[in-house]
Amino acid sequence: MTETARPAGARQILIVDDDEEFAESIADILAPDGYAPVIADRPESALAALKRHAPPVALIDVRLREASGVDLIAPLKSEQADLVIVMMTAHADMQTAIGALRKGAYDYCDKNCEPVELKPALDRAFGRQRLKARNRVANDTLYAAKDAAEAANRAKTEFLANVSHE
């Protein structure tokens, strides 16, 4: 597992690929644009990196030696439910893409694409993560307001019951 220094405000991303040179080249491409990549080369190290760093976005190769990147989606999501996953492969096929999306991947890209194609996919993934975070805050605020209103309603009911009894 490889880490780069994390500058303030960097967008942390987990890159899971068994080809370490390829993963490091992606990290080198992304770092100047404000990304803080953490690289894992197999499912076990990906889970460990997720637990340690909790990046909001993961970029996962479909083929990981004997393992499947698609099969890694469920364990990663069970560890961090709001993780946004972008799958990548050099051997694009429709069935694998559909399977990955059905298992919870957000997007799917070709490993052979140019960086100018990868960065918008990652920008969308980080945008999705921000929306999820805002939604979570809005839900928490709504539930807190609902609880406060119910407590006020109970207090009012008890007060009216006491006044009525007197």
mmCIF file of C-alpha atoms in Angstrom:
data_model
loop_
_atom_site.group_PDB
_atom_site.id
_atom_site.type_symbol
_atom_site.label_atom_id
_atom_site.label_comp_id
_atom_site.label_asym_id
_atom_site.label_seq_id
_atom_site.Cartn_x
_atom_site.Cartn_y
_atom_site.Cartn_z
ATOM 1 C CA MET A 1 0.000 0.000 0.000
ATOM 2 C CA THR A 2 1.397 3.356 -1.030
ATOM 3 C CA GLU A 3 0.431 6.793 0.229
ATOM 4 C CA THR A 4 1.306 10.256 -0.915
ATOM 5 C CA ALA A 5 1.498 13.289 1.366
ATOM 6 C CA ARG A 6 -1.955 14.782 1.820
ATOM 7 C CA PRO A 7 -2.053 18.516 1.173
ATOM 8 C CA ALA A 8 -4.728 20.557 2.934
ATOM 9 C CA GLY A 9 -8.023 20.357 1.056
ATOM 10 C CA ALA A 10 -6.901 17.371 -1.036
ATOM 11 C CA ARG A 11 -9.517 14.977 -2.314
ATOM 12 C CA GLN A 12 -8.507 11.608 -0.955
ATOM 13 C CA ILE A 13 -9.018 8.664 -3.286
ATOM 14 C CA LEU A 14 -8.356 4.952 -2.915
ATOM 15 C CA ILE A 15 -6.824 3.402 -6.044
ATOM 16 C CA VAL A 16 -7.082 -0.396 -6.122
ATOM 17 C CA ASP A 17 -5.055 -2.035 -8.879
ATOM 18 C CA ASP A 18 -2.736 -5.050 -8.862
ATOM 19 C CA ASP A 19 -0.495 -3.317 -11.409
ATOM 20 C CA GLU A 20 1.390 -1.038 -9.021
ATOM 21 C CA GLU A 21 3.145 0.888 -11.800
ATOM 22 C CA PHE A 22 -0.190 1.701 -13.414
ATOM 23 C CA ALA A 23 -1.700 2.719 -10.059
ATOM 24 C CA GLU A 24 1.280 4.958 -9.310
ATOM 25 C CA SER A 25 1.043 6.554 -12.744
ATOM 26 C CA ILE A 26 -2.620 7.389 -12.056
ATOM 27 C CA ALA A 27 -1.604 8.786 -8.662
ATOM 28 C CA ASP A 28 1.091 10.913 -10.331
ATOM 29 C CA ILE A 29 -1.459 12.245 -12.833
ATOM 30 C CA LEU A 30 -4.033 13.050 -10.150
ATOM 31 C CA ALA A 31 -1.791 14.532 -7.429
ATOM 32 C CA PRO A 32 -1.142 17.890 -9.181
ATOM 33 C CA ASP A 33 -4.917 18.399 -9.437
ATOM 34 C CA GLY A 34 -5.449 18.200 -5.683
ATOM 35 C CA TYR A 35 -6.023 14.485 -5.213
ATOM 36 C CA ALA A 36 -4.428 12.546 -2.354
ATOM 37 C CA PRO A 37 -4.172 8.970 -3.638
ATOM 38 C CA VAL A 38 -3.831 5.891 -1.450
ATOM 39 C CA ILE A 39 -2.847 2.801 -3.441
ATOM 40 C CA ALA A 40 -3.800 -0.791 -2.644
ATOM 41 C CA ASP A 41 -2.856 -3.790 -4.774
ATOM 42 C CA ARG A 42 -5.291 -6.441 -3.488
ATOM 43 C CA PRO A 43 -8.669 -6.651 -1.710
ATOM 44 C CA GLU A 44 -7.176 -7.097 1.785
ATOM 45 C CA SER A 45 -4.978 -4.030 1.507
ATOM 46 C CA ALA A 46 -7.902 -2.068 0.018
ATOM 47 C CA LEU A 47 -10.047 -2.851 3.069
ATOM 48 C CA ALA A 48 -7.192 -1.919 5.405
ATOM 49 C CA ALA A 49 -6.635 1.378 3.553
ATOM 50 C CA LEU A 50 -10.348 2.150 3.675
ATOM 51 C CA LYS A 51 -10.424 1.564 7.440
ATOM 52 C CA ARG A 52 -7.320 3.667 7.980
ATOM 53 C CA HIS A 53 -7.995 6.612 5.649
ATOM 54 C CA ALA A 54 -11.780 6.554 4.940
ATOM 55 C CA PRO A 55 -11.460 8.119 1.480
ATOM 56 C CA PRO A 56 -14.808 9.179 0.019
ATOM 57 C CA VAL A 57 -14.041 7.796 -3.469
ATOM 58 C CA ALA A 58 -12.421 4.594 -4.725
ATOM 59 C CA LEU A 59 -11.105 3.825 -8.213
ATOM 60 C CA ILE A 60 -11.033 0.028 -8.584
ATOM 61 C CA ASP A 61 -9.694 -2.209 -11.343
ATOM 62 C CA VAL A 62 -12.166 -4.892 -12.415
ATOM 63 C CA ARG A 63 -9.447 -7.581 -12.485
ATOM 64 C CA LEU A 64 -7.232 -7.994 -9.412
ATOM 65 C CA ARG A 65 -5.004 -11.043 -9.896
ATOM 66 C CA GLU A 66 -7.176 -13.941 -8.716
ATOM 67 C CA ALA A 67 -9.872 -11.621 -7.336
ATOM 68 C CA SER A 68 -12.567 -9.522 -8.924
ATOM 69 C CA GLY A 69 -12.821 -5.810 -8.329
ATOM 70 C CA VAL A 70 -16.584 -6.145 -8.766
ATOM 71 C CA ASP A 71 -16.669 -8.600 -5.850
ATOM 72 C CA LEU A 72 -14.750 -6.050 -3.765
ATOM 73 C CA ILE A 73 -17.615 -3.535 -3.971
ATOM 74 C CA ALA A 74 -19.783 -5.233 -1.308
ATOM 75 C CA PRO A 75 -17.070 -5.542 1.381
ATOM 76 C CA LEU A 76 -15.958 -1.947 0.811
ATOM 77 C CA LYS A 77 -19.537 -0.649 0.954
ATOM 78 C CA SER A 78 -20.255 -2.679 4.095
ATOM 79 C CA GLU A 79 -17.255 -1.000 5.708
ATOM 80 C CA GLN A 80 -18.151 2.495 4.426
ATOM 81 C CA ALA A 81 -21.676 2.708 3.041
ATOM 82 C CA ASP A 82 -21.291 6.141 1.447
ATOM 83 C CA LEU A 83 -18.138 5.225 -0.501
ATOM 84 C CA VAL A 84 -18.469 6.267 -4.146
ATOM 85 C CA ILE A 85 -16.865 3.685 -6.442
ATOM 86 C CA VAL A 86 -15.598 4.140 -9.986
ATOM 87 C CA MET A 87 -14.634 0.893 -11.712
ATOM 88 C CA MET A 88 -11.934 0.769 -14.385
ATOM 89 C CA THR A 89 -10.805 -1.915 -16.793
ATOM 90 C CA ALA A 90 -8.661 -2.412 -19.864
ATOM 91 C CA HIS A 91 -11.090 -5.086 -21.096
ATOM 92 C CA ALA A 92 -14.400 -3.266 -21.229
ATOM 93 C CA ASP A 93 -17.478 -5.401 -21.672
ATOM 94 C CA MET A 94 -21.105 -4.498 -21.145
ATOM 95 C CA GLN A 95 -21.964 -7.392 -18.792
ATOM 96 C CA THR A 96 -19.167 -6.528 -16.359
ATOM 97 C CA ALA A 97 -20.121 -2.849 -16.418
ATOM 98 C CA ILE A 98 -23.770 -3.631 -15.731
ATOM 99 C CA GLY A 99 -22.812 -6.061 -12.954
ATOM 100 C CA ALA A 100 -20.580 -3.468 -11.307
ATOM 101 C CA LEU A 101 -23.281 -0.796 -11.460
ATOM 102 C CA ARG A 102 -25.873 -3.199 -10.027
ATOM 103 C CA LYS A 103 -23.549 -4.019 -7.129
ATOM 104 C CA GLY A 104 -23.181 -0.362 -6.247
ATOM 105 C CA ALA A 105 -20.490 1.166 -8.454
ATOM 106 C CA TYR A 106 -21.259 4.759 -9.399
ATOM 107 C CA ASP A 107 -19.338 4.925 -12.674
ATOM 108 C CA TYR A 108 -17.226 2.827 -15.006
ATOM 109 C CA CYS A 109 -14.280 3.898 -17.177
ATOM 110 C CA ASP A 110 -11.724 2.459 -19.561
ATOM 111 C CA LYS A 111 -8.178 2.128 -18.182
ATOM 112 C CA ASN A 112 -6.830 3.169 -21.548
ATOM 113 C CA CYS A 113 -8.616 6.517 -21.489
ATOM 114 C CA GLU A 114 -6.791 9.807 -21.424
ATOM 115 C CA PRO A 115 -6.480 11.639 -18.086
ATOM 116 C CA VAL A 116 -8.832 14.302 -19.450
ATOM 117 C CA GLU A 117 -11.536 11.587 -19.532
ATOM 118 C CA LEU A 118 -10.748 10.140 -16.090
ATOM 119 C CA LYS A 119 -10.758 13.431 -14.193
ATOM 120 C CA PRO A 120 -14.382 14.360 -15.062
ATOM 121 C CA ALA A 121 -15.495 10.881 -13.913
ATOM 122 C CA LEU A 122 -13.707 11.444 -10.603
ATOM 123 C CA ASP A 123 -15.106 14.979 -10.337
ATOM 124 C CA ARG A 124 -18.613 13.496 -10.732
ATOM 125 C CA ALA A 125 -17.808 10.901 -8.057
ATOM 126 C CA PHE A 126 -16.649 13.567 -5.608
ATOM 127 C CA GLY A 127 -19.710 15.654 -6.480
ATOM 128 C CA ARG A 128 -21.897 12.639 -5.718
ATOM 129 C CA GLN A 129 -20.125 12.192 -2.386
ATOM 130 C CA ARG A 130 -20.692 15.861 -1.510
ATOM 131 C CA LEU A 131 -24.399 15.528 -2.331
ATOM 132 C CA LYS A 132 -24.639 12.439 -0.122
ATOM 133 C CA ALA A 133 -22.961 14.311 2.737
ATOM 134 C CA ARG A 134 -25.308 17.309 2.340
ATOM 135 C CA ASN A 135 -28.294 14.979 2.216
ATOM 136 C CA ARG A 136 -27.134 13.269 5.419
ATOM 137 C CA VAL A 137 -26.765 16.660 7.174
ATOM 138 C CA ALA A 138 -30.200 17.765 5.936
ATOM 139 C CA ASN A 139 -31.766 14.512 7.162
ATOM 140 C CA ASP A 140 -30.076 14.858 10.560
ATOM 141 C CA THR A 141 -31.317 18.453 10.835
ATOM 142 C CA LEU A 142 -34.830 17.419 9.810
ATOM 143 C CA TYR A 143 -34.950 14.608 12.370
ATOM 144 C CA ALA A 144 -33.623 16.898 15.112
ATOM 145 C CA ALA A 145 -36.312 19.489 14.270
ATOM 146 C CA LYS A 146 -38.977 16.749 14.228
ATOM 147 C CA ASP A 147 -37.841 15.478 17.642
ATOM 148 C CA ALA A 148 -37.886 19.027 19.050
ATOM 149 C CA ALA A 149 -41.384 19.646 17.667
ATOM 150 C CA GLU A 150 -42.654 16.366 19.139
ATOM 151 C CA ALA A 151 -41.109 17.226 22.524
ATOM 152 C CA ALA A 152 -42.734 20.678 22.431
ATOM 153 C CA ASN A 153 -46.061 19.093 21.489
ATOM 154 C CA ARG A 154 -45.820 16.655 24.433
ATOM 155 C CA ALA A 155 -44.972 19.516 26.812
ATOM 156 C CA LYS A 156 -47.953 21.517 25.516
ATOM 157 C CA THR A 157 -50.267 18.509 25.927
ATOM 158 C CA GLU A 158 -49.053 17.924 29.489
ATOM 159 C CA PHE A 159 -49.455 21.639 30.316
ATOM 160 C CA LEU A 160 -53.008 21.713 28.931
ATOM 161 C CA ALA A 161 -53.853 18.535 30.822
ATOM 162 C CA ASN A 162 -52.574 20.091 34.074
ATOM 163 C CA VAL A 163 -54.457 23.368 33.476
ATOM 164 C CA SER A 164 -57.607 21.458 32.618
ATOM 165 C CA HIS A 165 -57.258 19.318 35.758
ATOM 166 C CA GLU A 166 -56.808 22.384 38.005
#
